[in-house]
Coordinates of C-alpha atoms and ligand atoms in Angstrom, one line a residue:
X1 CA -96.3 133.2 170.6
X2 CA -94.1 130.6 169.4
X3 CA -92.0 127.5 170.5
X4 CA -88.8 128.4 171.0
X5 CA -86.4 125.8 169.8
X6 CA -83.6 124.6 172.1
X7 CA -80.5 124.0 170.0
X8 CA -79.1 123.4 173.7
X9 CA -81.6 120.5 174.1
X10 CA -81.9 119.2 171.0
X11 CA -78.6 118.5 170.6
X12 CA -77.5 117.4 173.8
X13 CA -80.0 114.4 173.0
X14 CA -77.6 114.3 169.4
X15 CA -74.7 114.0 171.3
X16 CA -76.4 111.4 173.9
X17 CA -76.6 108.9 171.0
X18 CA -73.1 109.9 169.6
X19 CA -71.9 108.9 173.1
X20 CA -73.7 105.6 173.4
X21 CA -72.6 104.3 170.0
X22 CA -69.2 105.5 170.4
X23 CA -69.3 103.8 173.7
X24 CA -70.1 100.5 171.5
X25 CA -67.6 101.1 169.4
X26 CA -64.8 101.3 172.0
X27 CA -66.2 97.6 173.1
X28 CA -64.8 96.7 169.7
X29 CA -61.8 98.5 170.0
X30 CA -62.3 101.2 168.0
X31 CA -61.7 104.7 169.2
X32 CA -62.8 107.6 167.1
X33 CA -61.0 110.5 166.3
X34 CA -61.0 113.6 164.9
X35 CA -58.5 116.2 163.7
X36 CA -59.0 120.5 163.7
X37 CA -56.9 122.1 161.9
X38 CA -56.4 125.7 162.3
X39 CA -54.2 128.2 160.7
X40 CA -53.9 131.8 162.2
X41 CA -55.6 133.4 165.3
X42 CA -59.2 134.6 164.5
X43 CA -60.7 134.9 167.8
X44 CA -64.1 133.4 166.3
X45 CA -62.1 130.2 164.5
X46 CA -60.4 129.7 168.1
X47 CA -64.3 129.5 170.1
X48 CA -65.5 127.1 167.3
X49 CA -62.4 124.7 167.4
X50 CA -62.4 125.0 171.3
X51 CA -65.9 123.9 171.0
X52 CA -65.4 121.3 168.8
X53 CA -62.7 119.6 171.1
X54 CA -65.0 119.8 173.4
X55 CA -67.8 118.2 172.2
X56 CA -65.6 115.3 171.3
X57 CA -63.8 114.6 174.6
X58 CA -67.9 114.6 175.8
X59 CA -69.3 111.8 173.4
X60 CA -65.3 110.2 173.8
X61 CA -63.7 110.8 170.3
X62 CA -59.9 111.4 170.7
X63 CA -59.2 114.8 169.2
X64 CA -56.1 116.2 167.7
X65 CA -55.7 119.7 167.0
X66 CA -53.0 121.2 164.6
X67 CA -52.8 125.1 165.3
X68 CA -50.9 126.3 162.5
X69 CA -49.1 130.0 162.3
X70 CA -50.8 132.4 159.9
X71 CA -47.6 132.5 157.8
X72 CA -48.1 128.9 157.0
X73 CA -47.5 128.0 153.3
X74 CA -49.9 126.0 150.5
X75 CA -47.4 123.6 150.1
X76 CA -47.1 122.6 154.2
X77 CA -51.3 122.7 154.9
X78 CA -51.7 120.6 152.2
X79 CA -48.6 118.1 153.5
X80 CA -50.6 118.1 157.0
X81 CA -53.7 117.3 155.0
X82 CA -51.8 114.3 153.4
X83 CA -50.6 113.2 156.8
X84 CA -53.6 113.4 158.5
X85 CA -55.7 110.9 155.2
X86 CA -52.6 108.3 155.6
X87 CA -53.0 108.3 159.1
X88 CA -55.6 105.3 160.2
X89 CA -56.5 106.1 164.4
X90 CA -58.0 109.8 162.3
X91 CA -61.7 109.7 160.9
X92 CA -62.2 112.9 160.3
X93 CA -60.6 115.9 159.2
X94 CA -62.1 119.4 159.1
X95 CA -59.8 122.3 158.1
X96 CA -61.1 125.4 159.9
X97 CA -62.5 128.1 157.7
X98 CA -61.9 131.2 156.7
X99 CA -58.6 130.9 156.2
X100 CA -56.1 133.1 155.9
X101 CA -56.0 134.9 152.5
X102 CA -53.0 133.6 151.0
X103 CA -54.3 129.9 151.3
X104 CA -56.5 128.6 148.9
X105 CA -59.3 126.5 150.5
X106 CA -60.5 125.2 147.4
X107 CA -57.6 123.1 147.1
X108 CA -57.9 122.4 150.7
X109 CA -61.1 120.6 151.0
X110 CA -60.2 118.9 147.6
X111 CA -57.4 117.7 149.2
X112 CA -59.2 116.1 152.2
X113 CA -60.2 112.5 151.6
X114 CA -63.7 112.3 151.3
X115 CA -64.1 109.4 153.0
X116 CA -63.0 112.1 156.2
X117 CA -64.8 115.2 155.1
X118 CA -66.9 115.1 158.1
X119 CA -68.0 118.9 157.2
X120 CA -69.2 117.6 154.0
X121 CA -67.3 120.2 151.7
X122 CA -65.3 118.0 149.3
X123 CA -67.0 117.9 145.7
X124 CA -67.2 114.0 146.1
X125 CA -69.5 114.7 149.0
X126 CA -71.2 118.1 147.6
X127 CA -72.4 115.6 145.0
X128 CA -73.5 112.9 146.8
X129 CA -75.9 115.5 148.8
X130 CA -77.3 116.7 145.1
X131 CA -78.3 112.8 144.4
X132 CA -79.4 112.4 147.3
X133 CA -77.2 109.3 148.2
X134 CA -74.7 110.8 150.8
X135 CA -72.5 109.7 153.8
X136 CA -72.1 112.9 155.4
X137 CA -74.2 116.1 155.3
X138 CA -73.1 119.7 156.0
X139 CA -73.5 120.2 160.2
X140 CA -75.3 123.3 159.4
X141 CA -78.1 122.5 157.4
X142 CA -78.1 119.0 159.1
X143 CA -78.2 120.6 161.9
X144 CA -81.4 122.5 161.1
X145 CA -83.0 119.5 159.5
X146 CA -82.7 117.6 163.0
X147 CA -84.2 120.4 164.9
X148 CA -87.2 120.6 161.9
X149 CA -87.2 116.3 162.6
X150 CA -87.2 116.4 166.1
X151 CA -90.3 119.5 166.7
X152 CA -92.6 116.9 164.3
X153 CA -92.5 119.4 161.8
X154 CA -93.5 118.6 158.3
X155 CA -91.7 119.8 155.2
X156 CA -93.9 118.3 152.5
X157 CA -95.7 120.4 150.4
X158 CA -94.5 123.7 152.7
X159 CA -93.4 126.9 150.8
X160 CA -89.5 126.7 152.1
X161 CA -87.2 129.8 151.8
X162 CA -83.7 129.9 152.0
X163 CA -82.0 133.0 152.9
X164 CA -78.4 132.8 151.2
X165 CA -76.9 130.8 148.8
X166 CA -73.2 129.6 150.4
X167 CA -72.1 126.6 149.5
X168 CA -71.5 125.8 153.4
X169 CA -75.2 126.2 154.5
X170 CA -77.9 127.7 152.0
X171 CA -77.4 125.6 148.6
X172 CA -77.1 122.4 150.7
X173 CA -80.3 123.4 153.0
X174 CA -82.0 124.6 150.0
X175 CA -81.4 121.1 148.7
X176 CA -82.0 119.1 152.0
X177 CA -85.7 120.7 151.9
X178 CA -86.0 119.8 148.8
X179 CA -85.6 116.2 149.8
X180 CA -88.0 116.3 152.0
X181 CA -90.7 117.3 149.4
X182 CA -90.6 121.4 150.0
X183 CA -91.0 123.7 147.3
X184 CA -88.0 125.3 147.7
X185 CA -87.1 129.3 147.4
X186 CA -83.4 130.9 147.8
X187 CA -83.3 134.0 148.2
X188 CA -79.8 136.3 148.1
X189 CA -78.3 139.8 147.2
X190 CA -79.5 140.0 144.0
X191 CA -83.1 138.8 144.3
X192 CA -86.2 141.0 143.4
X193 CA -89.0 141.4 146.3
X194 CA -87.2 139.8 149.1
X195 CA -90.0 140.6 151.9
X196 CA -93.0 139.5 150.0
X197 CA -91.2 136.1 148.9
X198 CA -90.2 135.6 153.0
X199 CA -93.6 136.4 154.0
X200 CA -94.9 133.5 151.6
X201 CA -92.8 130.9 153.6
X202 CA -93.9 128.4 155.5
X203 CA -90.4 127.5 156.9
X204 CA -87.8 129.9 156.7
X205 CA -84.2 129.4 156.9
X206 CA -82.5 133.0 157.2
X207 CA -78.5 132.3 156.9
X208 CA -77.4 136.1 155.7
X209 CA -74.7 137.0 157.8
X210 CA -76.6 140.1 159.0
X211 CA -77.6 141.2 162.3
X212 CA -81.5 141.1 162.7
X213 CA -82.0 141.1 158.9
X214 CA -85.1 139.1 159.1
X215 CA -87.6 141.8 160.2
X216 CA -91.7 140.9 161.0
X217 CA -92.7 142.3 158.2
X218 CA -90.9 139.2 156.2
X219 CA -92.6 136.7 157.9
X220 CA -95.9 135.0 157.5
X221 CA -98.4 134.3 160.6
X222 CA -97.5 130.4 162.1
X223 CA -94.5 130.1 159.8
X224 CA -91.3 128.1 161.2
X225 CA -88.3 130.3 161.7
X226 CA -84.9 129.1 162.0
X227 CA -82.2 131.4 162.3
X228 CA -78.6 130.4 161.3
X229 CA -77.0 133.8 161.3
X230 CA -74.2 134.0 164.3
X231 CA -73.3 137.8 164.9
X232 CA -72.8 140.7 166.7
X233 CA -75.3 143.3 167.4
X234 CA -74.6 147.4 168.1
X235 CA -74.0 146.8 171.3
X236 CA -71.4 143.3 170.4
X237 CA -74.0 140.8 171.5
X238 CA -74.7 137.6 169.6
X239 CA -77.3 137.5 167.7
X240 CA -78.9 136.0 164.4
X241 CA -79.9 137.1 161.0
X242 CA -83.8 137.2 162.8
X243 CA -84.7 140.6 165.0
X244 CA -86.0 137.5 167.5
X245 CA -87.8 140.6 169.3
X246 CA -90.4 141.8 166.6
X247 CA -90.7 138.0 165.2
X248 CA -91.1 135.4 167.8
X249 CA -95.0 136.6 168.3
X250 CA -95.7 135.7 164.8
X251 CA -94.0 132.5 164.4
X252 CA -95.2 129.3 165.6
X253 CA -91.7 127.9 165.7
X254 CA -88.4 129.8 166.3
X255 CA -84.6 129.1 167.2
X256 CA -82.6 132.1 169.3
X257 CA -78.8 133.5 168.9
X258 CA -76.9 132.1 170.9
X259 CA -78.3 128.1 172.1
X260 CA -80.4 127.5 168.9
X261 CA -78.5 126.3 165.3
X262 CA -74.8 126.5 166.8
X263 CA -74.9 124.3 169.0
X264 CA -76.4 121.4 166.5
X265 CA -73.9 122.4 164.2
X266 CA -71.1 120.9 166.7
X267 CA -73.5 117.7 167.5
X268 CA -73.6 117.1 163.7
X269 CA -70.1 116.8 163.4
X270 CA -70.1 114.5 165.8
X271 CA -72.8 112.4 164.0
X272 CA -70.4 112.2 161.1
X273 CA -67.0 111.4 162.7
X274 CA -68.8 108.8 164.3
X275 CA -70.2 107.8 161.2
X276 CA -66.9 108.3 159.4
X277 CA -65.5 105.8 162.2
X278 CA -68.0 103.0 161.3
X279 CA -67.5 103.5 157.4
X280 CA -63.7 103.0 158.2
X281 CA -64.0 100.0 160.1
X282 CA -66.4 98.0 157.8
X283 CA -69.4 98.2 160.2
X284 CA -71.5 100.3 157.5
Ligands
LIG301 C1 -74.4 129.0 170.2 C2 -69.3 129.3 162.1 C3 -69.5 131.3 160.7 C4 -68.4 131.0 160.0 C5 -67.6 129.8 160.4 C6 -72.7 127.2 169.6 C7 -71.2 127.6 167.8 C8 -71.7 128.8 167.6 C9 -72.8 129.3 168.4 C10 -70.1 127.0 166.9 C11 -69.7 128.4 163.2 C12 -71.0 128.7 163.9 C13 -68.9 127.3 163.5 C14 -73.2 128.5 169.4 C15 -69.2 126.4 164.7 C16 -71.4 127.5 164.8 O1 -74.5 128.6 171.4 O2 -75.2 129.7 169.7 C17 -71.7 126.8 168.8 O3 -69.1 126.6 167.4 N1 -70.3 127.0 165.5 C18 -67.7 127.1 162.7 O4 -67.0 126.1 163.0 O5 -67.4 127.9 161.7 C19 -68.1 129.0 161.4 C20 -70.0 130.4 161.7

C-alpha cells in the first residue's frame, strides 16, 4: 500500500508561500506579472493557460495573456516576444507549447530574455541547470523534486530512473536527481531491457507520454513512483504514464492522474515569476 501523493496539497502549500511573499512585495510596490502567450486553439494549450491565469490571480501576480491566431507569422511572435522583454511591469514570459507547425520554437525560447524564462527553456538557463548554479528550474521536474522534498524522501545514493529524455522534463529531472546525489538512469525508445532497469529503481520518474505504460511488473517492491505522464485512457479519461491500478500496492510512494505532478507544475511557475520579480527589482 502506498502514500499517495497530493499534488493538490502539496502545492497549494507552494502557492501559500508564493502568495505571502508576493504579498510582501506589493508592500514595496512591486506587483508581479506574468505573460502567456498562445498561438492557435488546441483545446489542451487553452486548459493549461486557463490554469495558469488562474493560479496567478490566486497568489496576486497581474497576468497578461496574448492569444494569437494560428496563422500568426515568425516575424510577429517574435515582435511580441521583443515587446513583452522591453516591457518592465512583465517578469515572466512563457510561450505556450506546441506550437503550431510553421513556427519555430527554437527560435522562440531563444528569443525570450532569460532573465524571464520562467519555464526555464532558454539555453542560458538549460545551462545554468547543467552547473548547477541556476535561477529558474523547469516547473515539471521542479515540480517533482518538491513533492520528493516535501514526503522527506531521500535521493542520495537511490537507484533513480528517468522514463524519457525531453528536454522539457526528463533530461532536466534526470539532472536535478543527479544533484541530489542519485545514480541516475534515463531510459527512452531506444533502450535495451526497459522493465528489468525500472524494476531496479528506487525512485522512478515515468514521463513517456503513454497511457498506463508503467506496468507492475517494472517496478521494484517500496520504490517511489512519480508519474508525469498527462493523457487520455480508452475510455478519454486522464490518466498518467503509471497503470496506478496494478502499481500503487507495490509502491511505498505514488502520485495519481489528475491532482498529482500537474498541479505543482503550475505552483512552480509561480515560484519562478515571483522569483523573476525579485531578480528584477534588485532584492536577490
Ligand atoms: C492535474 C503540459 C504536456 C504538454 C504541454 C493540473 C495541469 C495538468 C494537470 C497543467 C502541461 C501539464 C502543462 C493537472 C500544464 C501540466 O490536476 O492533474 C494542471 O495545467 N499543466 C502545460 O502547460 O503544457 C503541457 C503537458
Amino acid at each position: 500500500m502506498a502514500k499517495i501523493i497530493s499534488g493538490k496539497e502539496v502545492s497549494a502549500k507552494v502557492r501559500e508561500q508564493v502568495k505571502t511573499e508576493c504579498d510582501e512585495l506589493k508592500s514595496k510596490g512591486i506587483n508581479p506579472g506574468l505573460a502567456v502567450i498562445i498561438v492557435g486553439d488546441d483545446p489542451a494549450s487553452r486548459v493549461y493557460v486557463n490554469n495558469k491565469k488562474k493560479a496567478c490571480a490566486d497568489v496576486g501576480f497581474v497576468s497578461e495573456e496574448y492569444a494569437l491566431p494560428a496563422e500568426t507569422t515568425q516575424e510577429q511572435l517574435l515582435a511580441l516576444v521583443e515587446e513583452l522583454n522591453n516591457k518592465p511591469d512583465i517578469n515572466g514570459i512563457l510561450c505556450q507549447l506546441p506550437l503550431p507547425g510553421h513556427l519555430d520554437e527554437t527560435a522562440v525560447i531563444n528569443a525570450i530574455s532569460p532573465l524571464k524564462d520562467v519555464d526555464a527553456f532558454h539555453p542560458s538557463n538549460v545551462g545554468k541547470i547543467m552547473i548547477g548554479d541556476y535561477d529558474f528550474l523547469p516547473c515539471t521536474p521542479a515540480g517533482v523534486m518538491e513533492m520528493i522534498h516535501n514526503e522527506g524522501i531521500e535521493v542520495n545514493g537511490k537507484n533513480c530512473v528517468v522514463i524519457g529524455r525531453s528536454n522539457i522534463v526528463g533530461k532536466p529531472m534526470a539532472m536535478l536527481l543527479l544533484h541530489e546525489n542519485g545514480t541516475v538512469t534515463i531510459c527512452h525508445s531506444r533502450t535495451k531491457n526497459l522493465k528489468e532497469i525500472c524494476a531496479r529503481a528506487d525512485i522512478l520518474v515515468a514521463a513517456v507520454g503513454k497511457p498506463k505504460f508503467v506496468t507492475a511488473d517494472m517496478v521494484k517492491e517500496g520504490a517511489v513512483v512519480l508519474d508525469v505522464g498527462i493523457n487520455r485512457d480508452e475510455n478519454g479519461k486522464l490518466c498518467g504514464d503509471v497503470d496506478f491500478e496494478s502499481v500503487e500496492p507495490k509502491a511505498s510512494y505514488i502520485t495519481p492522474v489528475p491532482g498529482g505532478v500537474g498541479p505543482m507544475t503550475i505552483a512552480m511557475l509561480m515560484k519562478n515569476t515571483l522569483k523573476a520579480a525579485k531578480i528584477q527589482n534588485g532584492i536577490i
